[in-house]
Amino acid sequence: MELLIRRGEQSSRVDVVREDGTLRITREGRSPVHVTVVDQDATSLLLDIDGRRHRVRWARRGDDLFLGIGGHAARFGRVDEDRFDEVDAGAGSPVVRAPMPGRVLEILVSAGQEVRAGQSVARVEAMKMEVALPSAIDGVVATVHVQVEQLVQPDEPLVTITPHASS
Amino acid sequence: MSARRIERVLVANRGEIAVRILRACRQLGLSTVAVVSEADQRSLAAQLADQVVEIGPAPARDSYLRIDRILDAARRTGADAIHPGYGFLAENAAFARACADAGIVFVGPSAEVIDAMGVKTQARARMQAAGVPVVPGALLPEGDEEGWRAVAAEVGYPLLVKAAAGGGGKGMRAVHDPSDLIEAIGAARREAQSAFGDATVYLERLLRQPRHVEVQVLGDAHGKVLHLGERDCSIQRRHQKVVEESPAPHLPVELRRRMQEAAVRAAQAVGYVGAGTVEMLLDASGSFYFLEMNTRLQVEHPVTELVTGIDIVQAQLRVAAGEPLGFEQEDVLTRGHALEVRLYAEDPAHGFLPQTGTLHVFEPPSGPGIRVDTGVVTGSEVTLHYDPMIAKICAWGSDREQARGRLVEALRETVVLGPTTNLEHLLAVLRHPAFASGAVHTGFLDEHLRDWDRQASLDARTEDVLWVAAAAILGGTVGAPTVGASNADANASSPVWAGLGPLRLVEESSSARAAAAPEER
């Protein structure tokens, strides 16, 4: 089965095939890896990956999968194919999202306006700290999804930009 | 002050420090009361206290800063002492005064001492009078820019414009070039007015790459003042401490002694009673200067407790009850080395912005020499209403290198699934060769970790393991068989005592209800 998995702001296609008791997992651009789930309980997995064992902590909540190993933690999830064209690992997303829960302070662009990669499109505030959010791409503002004073959640879309054909 | 028997202590704080204080009270056989906001009703602190009083909605200004509701809770529960912890009302002279007026023991120094040390310009003046060196600086004269320029020239560049009523690194502006002076003063005054309600600022020389070294002091009501050694808190990000340790590394014996003695002189100069900290800046030449005195328990007190074996919170309670300190300076011995890091729900990849969310899995480390102070457990919520600290993780070792190795391993074993944390950043600091050699100073993070990249800290193998695990789970081959499965129920495991709840719930008083009435908002 082929999955589209997101991790933070990136996405990758991953192929998962069951092969006599192990899983063959191929992440795009990489060689296949063989993994067996040796043991699992509510918060940890013991995996054998190509002969080496690794204990991974996990917690699944709705669409989110939290994983931890050796002091590192990451959040994964399956991406709905309908949203795939938003997320293109490496090229930059056309959707500027809120990075944290907070309040919209200012919208700096309007629909139809040309923007360049790196240009600030909105300012958001939380706990007395302010951040200016830039567009990741060159393009034209398609939609502004929020208004000033609106409270936003992490990942909530703020501004969508239509990329120029060349970007 | 005559001895005053304390039997019931109200803890006017939350989170890890409330848990710390409640534990110390219970260890001494004292009865306890926790005051909680609506958001903290099921907190760890609420579960440890004998009685819990809800004092208002989540925002601190509606609950933990409500002097009236806290005193009301103390009266109704019969508490005879209030411990304010740190932050909130801990250094609020009006609160200390209100406790005294109500006949309730405030665990801390008197309102007069809080005031004396709280206004930074006054504190500097008192220290100078007591023969404690202060950072070269001056009050800003009222009115004219000419006068300001002259004062600044005397203080010397580079300098800091600081809020007189401030502290904790807030309301400050650095000025490297005289042409930026006037604008910086204007900006600092506006910030000071908005943050502290007082626009008064003063100028202070900005020392180059100084170390932040502070001395823990303890005074009783019978005139004895002792020190419990020093701490080095040089590793800071925007004046917020990231790593703290005791003793301060590479301090010549004679310099250490002079700093400790200066701190005791400073505390004696104001007749200090209770636990306090004298913060100093140490520059590369070996000169040290008084920075400020914190008239409360500090966040980083555990490292001092670990190397001295002295329970500072218990000492605070005994002193507050009028007991004399039962030991002398020569009885205070330090052994080994202790390091502490603060684990926060914050995202180092996005300006260390605070994160919120549920701690789906939180497992603090353990083992020889490991101490964890926390107020949360698996399932707790981290919100924007309060400081997003998850835990203070400390390691003690017979020497600094053993402590450092233990702390690194402890962090590697720490599991936080849910909000992003600064854990990897902390590991990067502890593992840095400059940190390992003890070359600490307040510019450490700028010098060594400015370009630190979280992604780069993840080796390729760990990255692969995470992706493989994600694929195995999301591919539906691991975990509960139903679509969209979550292991929510299994992850909701709570510690055994979670089901007990508080033993006696005191109903919200009618005066608190009236104060919360909508028409008053």
PDB file of C-alpha atoms in Angstrom, chain A residues 1 3 5-7 9-12 14 16 18 23 25 27 30 33 35 37 40-43 45 47 49 52 54-62 65-78 99-102 126-127 129 131 154, chain B residues 350-356 360-361 363 384 386-388 411-419 423-424 427 454-455 457-459 461-480 484-488 490-492:
ATOM      1  CA  MET A   1       0.000   0.000   0.000  1.00  0.00           C
ATOM      2  CA  LEU A   3       0.865   6.155   1.892  1.00  0.00           C
ATOM      3  CA  ILE A   5       3.023  10.654   5.292  1.00  0.00           C
ATOM      4  CA  ARG A   6       3.630  14.153   6.622  1.00  0.00           C
ATOM      5  CA  ARG A   7       6.205  15.026   9.201  1.00  0.00           C
ATOM      6  CA  GLU A   9       6.049  20.669   7.140  1.00  0.00           C
ATOM      7  CA  GLN A  10       7.359  17.960   4.806  1.00  0.00           C
ATOM      8  CA  SER A  11       5.661  15.010   3.178  1.00  0.00           C
ATOM      9  CA  SER A  12       6.940  11.784   1.689  1.00  0.00           C
ATOM     10  CA  VAL A  14       6.007   5.620   1.550  1.00  0.00           C
ATOM     11  CA  VAL A  16       4.365  -0.522   2.801  1.00  0.00           C
ATOM     12  CA  ARG A  18       3.681  -7.164   3.960  1.00  0.00           C
ATOM     13  CA  LEU A  23       7.017  -5.258   6.406  1.00  0.00           C
ATOM     14  CA  ILE A  25       8.954  -0.180   3.770  1.00  0.00           C
ATOM     15  CA  ARG A  27      10.392   5.792   1.512  1.00  0.00           C
ATOM     16  CA  ARG A  30      15.487   5.470  -0.591  1.00  0.00           C
ATOM     17  CA  VAL A  33      13.972  -1.463   4.665  1.00  0.00           C
ATOM     18  CA  VAL A  35      10.979  -4.261   9.682  1.00  0.00           C
ATOM     19  CA  VAL A  37       7.332  -5.516  15.066  1.00  0.00           C
ATOM     20  CA  GLN A  40       4.243  -3.566  21.207  1.00  0.00           C
ATOM     21  CA  ASP A  41       2.238  -2.107  24.036  1.00  0.00           C
ATOM     22  CA  ALA A  42       0.212   1.003  24.604  1.00  0.00           C
ATOM     23  CA  THR A  43       3.166   3.395  24.517  1.00  0.00           C
ATOM     24  CA  LEU A  45       7.119  -0.522  20.021  1.00  0.00           C
ATOM     25  CA  LEU A  47      11.118  -2.858  16.118  1.00  0.00           C
ATOM     26  CA  ILE A  49      14.866  -2.963  11.380  1.00  0.00           C
ATOM     27  CA  ARG A  52      18.871  -4.030  14.579  1.00  0.00           C
ATOM     28  CA  HIS A  54      14.972  -0.085  18.282  1.00  0.00           C
ATOM     29  CA  ARG A  55      12.484   0.896  20.954  1.00  0.00           C
ATOM     30  CA  VAL A  56      10.192   3.667  19.809  1.00  0.00           C
ATOM     31  CA  ARG A  57       7.643   5.422  22.005  1.00  0.00           C
ATOM     32  CA  TRP A  58       4.351   6.266  20.380  1.00  0.00           C
ATOM     33  CA  ALA A  59       1.033   7.989  20.962  1.00  0.00           C
ATOM     34  CA  ARG A  60      -1.716   8.256  18.397  1.00  0.00           C
ATOM     35  CA  ARG A  61      -4.403  10.907  18.669  1.00  0.00           C
ATOM     36  CA  GLY A  62      -6.832  11.286  15.820  1.00  0.00           C
ATOM     37  CA  LEU A  65       1.053  10.199  15.408  1.00  0.00           C
ATOM     38  CA  PHE A  66       3.668  11.221  17.976  1.00  0.00           C
ATOM     39  CA  LEU A  67       6.898   9.241  18.039  1.00  0.00           C
ATOM     40  CA  GLY A  68       9.888   9.466  20.327  1.00  0.00           C
ATOM     41  CA  ILE A  69      13.317   7.849  20.448  1.00  0.00           C
ATOM     42  CA  GLY A  70      16.504   8.791  22.327  1.00  0.00           C
ATOM     43  CA  GLY A  71      15.329  12.226  23.339  1.00  0.00           C
ATOM     44  CA  HIS A  72      14.038  13.044  19.858  1.00  0.00           C
ATOM     45  CA  ALA A  73      10.309  13.471  19.294  1.00  0.00           C
ATOM     46  CA  ALA A  74       8.434  13.968  16.025  1.00  0.00           C
ATOM     47  CA  ARG A  75       4.885  14.320  14.863  1.00  0.00           C
ATOM     48  CA  PHE A  76       3.671  12.401  11.824  1.00  0.00           C
ATOM     49  CA  GLY A  77       0.352  11.893  10.108  1.00  0.00           C
ATOM     50  CA  ARG A  78      -1.223  10.555   6.957  1.00  0.00           C
ATOM     51  CA  PRO A  99       2.975  28.162  13.582  1.00  0.00           C
ATOM     52  CA  MET A 100       1.494  28.440  17.052  1.00  0.00           C
ATOM     53  CA  PRO A 101      -1.788  29.105  18.795  1.00  0.00           C
ATOM     54  CA  GLY A 102      -2.359  32.836  18.993  1.00  0.00           C
ATOM     55  CA  ALA A 126       0.975  34.731  21.449  1.00  0.00           C
ATOM     56  CA  MET A 127       2.165  35.237  25.006  1.00  0.00           C
ATOM     57  CA  MET A 129       5.660  37.504  21.449  1.00  0.00           C
ATOM     58  CA  VAL A 131       6.082  36.678  14.702  1.00  0.00           C
ATOM     59  CA  PRO A 154      -1.314  25.706  14.873  1.00  0.00           C
TER      60      PRO A 154
ATOM     61  CA  HIS B 350      10.497  28.718  15.504  1.00  0.00           C
ATOM     62  CA  GLY B 351      12.016  31.281  17.811  1.00  0.00           C
ATOM     63  CA  PHE B 352      11.414  29.158  20.926  1.00  0.00           C
ATOM     64  CA  LEU B 353       7.754  30.073  20.747  1.00  0.00           C
ATOM     65  CA  PRO B 354       5.696  28.463  23.504  1.00  0.00           C
ATOM     66  CA  GLN B 355       3.745  25.373  22.507  1.00  0.00           C
ATOM     67  CA  THR B 356       0.494  24.078  23.881  1.00  0.00           C
ATOM     68  CA  HIS B 360       0.110  12.362  25.546  1.00  0.00           C
ATOM     69  CA  VAL B 361       3.065  10.574  27.049  1.00  0.00           C
ATOM     70  CA  GLU B 363       8.022  10.012  31.212  1.00  0.00           C
ATOM     71  CA  LEU B 384      -0.897  29.545  27.102  1.00  0.00           C
ATOM     72  CA  TYR B 386       1.069  29.905  32.238  1.00  0.00           C
ATOM     73  CA  ASP B 387       4.759  29.423  31.684  1.00  0.00           C
ATOM     74  CA  PRO B 388       5.169  26.266  29.549  1.00  0.00           C
ATOM     75  CA  LEU B 411      17.546  13.656  28.759  1.00  0.00           C
ATOM     76  CA  ARG B 412      17.954  10.860  26.213  1.00  0.00           C
ATOM     77  CA  GLU B 413      15.629   8.747  28.307  1.00  0.00           C
ATOM     78  CA  THR B 414      13.059  11.514  28.741  1.00  0.00           C
ATOM     79  CA  VAL B 415       9.915  10.978  26.720  1.00  0.00           C
ATOM     80  CA  VAL B 416       7.556  13.811  25.832  1.00  0.00           C
ATOM     81  CA  LEU B 417       5.031  12.999  23.134  1.00  0.00           C
ATOM     82  CA  GLY B 418       2.752  15.905  22.339  1.00  0.00           C
ATOM     83  CA  PRO B 419       3.956  19.516  22.232  1.00  0.00           C
ATOM     84  CA  LEU B 423      14.940  18.836  24.710  1.00  0.00           C
ATOM     85  CA  GLU B 424      17.214  18.444  21.672  1.00  0.00           C
ATOM     86  CA  LEU B 427      21.233  18.118  24.657  1.00  0.00           C
ATOM     87  CA  ARG B 454      17.190  20.766  15.072  1.00  0.00           C
ATOM     88  CA  GLN B 455      17.088  18.708  11.910  1.00  0.00           C
ATOM     89  CA  SER B 457      20.845  17.120  15.394  1.00  0.00           C
ATOM     90  CA  LEU B 458      18.957  14.049  14.233  1.00  0.00           C
ATOM     91  CA  ASP B 459      21.322  11.459  12.778  1.00  0.00           C
ATOM     92  CA  ARG B 461      19.650   6.368  11.368  1.00  0.00           C
ATOM     93  CA  THR B 462      17.324   7.822  13.996  1.00  0.00           C
ATOM     94  CA  GLU B 463      15.482   9.672  11.251  1.00  0.00           C
ATOM     95  CA  ASP B 464      15.017   6.412   9.328  1.00  0.00           C
ATOM     96  CA  VAL B 465      13.775   4.588  12.402  1.00  0.00           C
ATOM     97  CA  LEU B 466      11.161   7.251  13.013  1.00  0.00           C
ATOM     98  CA  TRP B 467       9.915   7.094   9.425  1.00  0.00           C
ATOM     99  CA  VAL B 468       9.816   3.312   9.439  1.00  0.00           C
ATOM    100  CA  ALA B 469       7.866   3.288  12.692  1.00  0.00           C
ATOM    101  CA  ALA B 470       5.463   5.903  11.340  1.00  0.00           C
ATOM    102  CA  ALA B 471       4.890   3.870   8.188  1.00  0.00           C
ATOM    103  CA  ALA B 472       4.333   0.669  10.149  1.00  0.00           C
ATOM    104  CA  ILE B 473       1.733   2.337  12.373  1.00  0.00           C
ATOM    105  CA  LEU B 474       0.010   4.517   9.803  1.00  0.00           C
ATOM    106  CA  GLY B 475      -0.060   1.639   7.351  1.00  0.00           C
ATOM    107  CA  GLY B 476      -2.526   0.106   9.762  1.00  0.00           C
ATOM    108  CA  THR B 477      -0.237  -2.778  10.623  1.00  0.00           C
ATOM    109  CA  VAL B 478       0.372  -1.816  14.267  1.00  0.00           C
ATOM    110  CA  GLY B 479      -2.042  -0.772  16.989  1.00  0.00           C
ATOM    111  CA  ALA B 480      -5.800  -1.049  17.374  1.00  0.00           C
ATOM    112  CA  GLY B 484      -8.580   5.994  12.560  1.00  0.00           C
ATOM    113  CA  ALA B 485      -7.470   4.151  15.653  1.00  0.00           C
ATOM    114  CA  SER B 486      -5.853   5.874  18.546  1.00  0.00           C
ATOM    115  CA  ASN B 487      -4.235   4.366  21.590  1.00  0.00           C
ATOM    116  CA  ALA B 488      -5.947   7.042  23.625  1.00  0.00           C
ATOM    117  CA  ALA B 490      -4.188   2.949  26.889  1.00  0.00           C
ATOM    118  CA  ASN B 491      -2.234   6.203  26.987  1.00  0.00           C
ATOM    119  CA  ALA B 492      -4.612   7.669  29.554  1.00  0.00           C
TER     120      ALA B 492
END
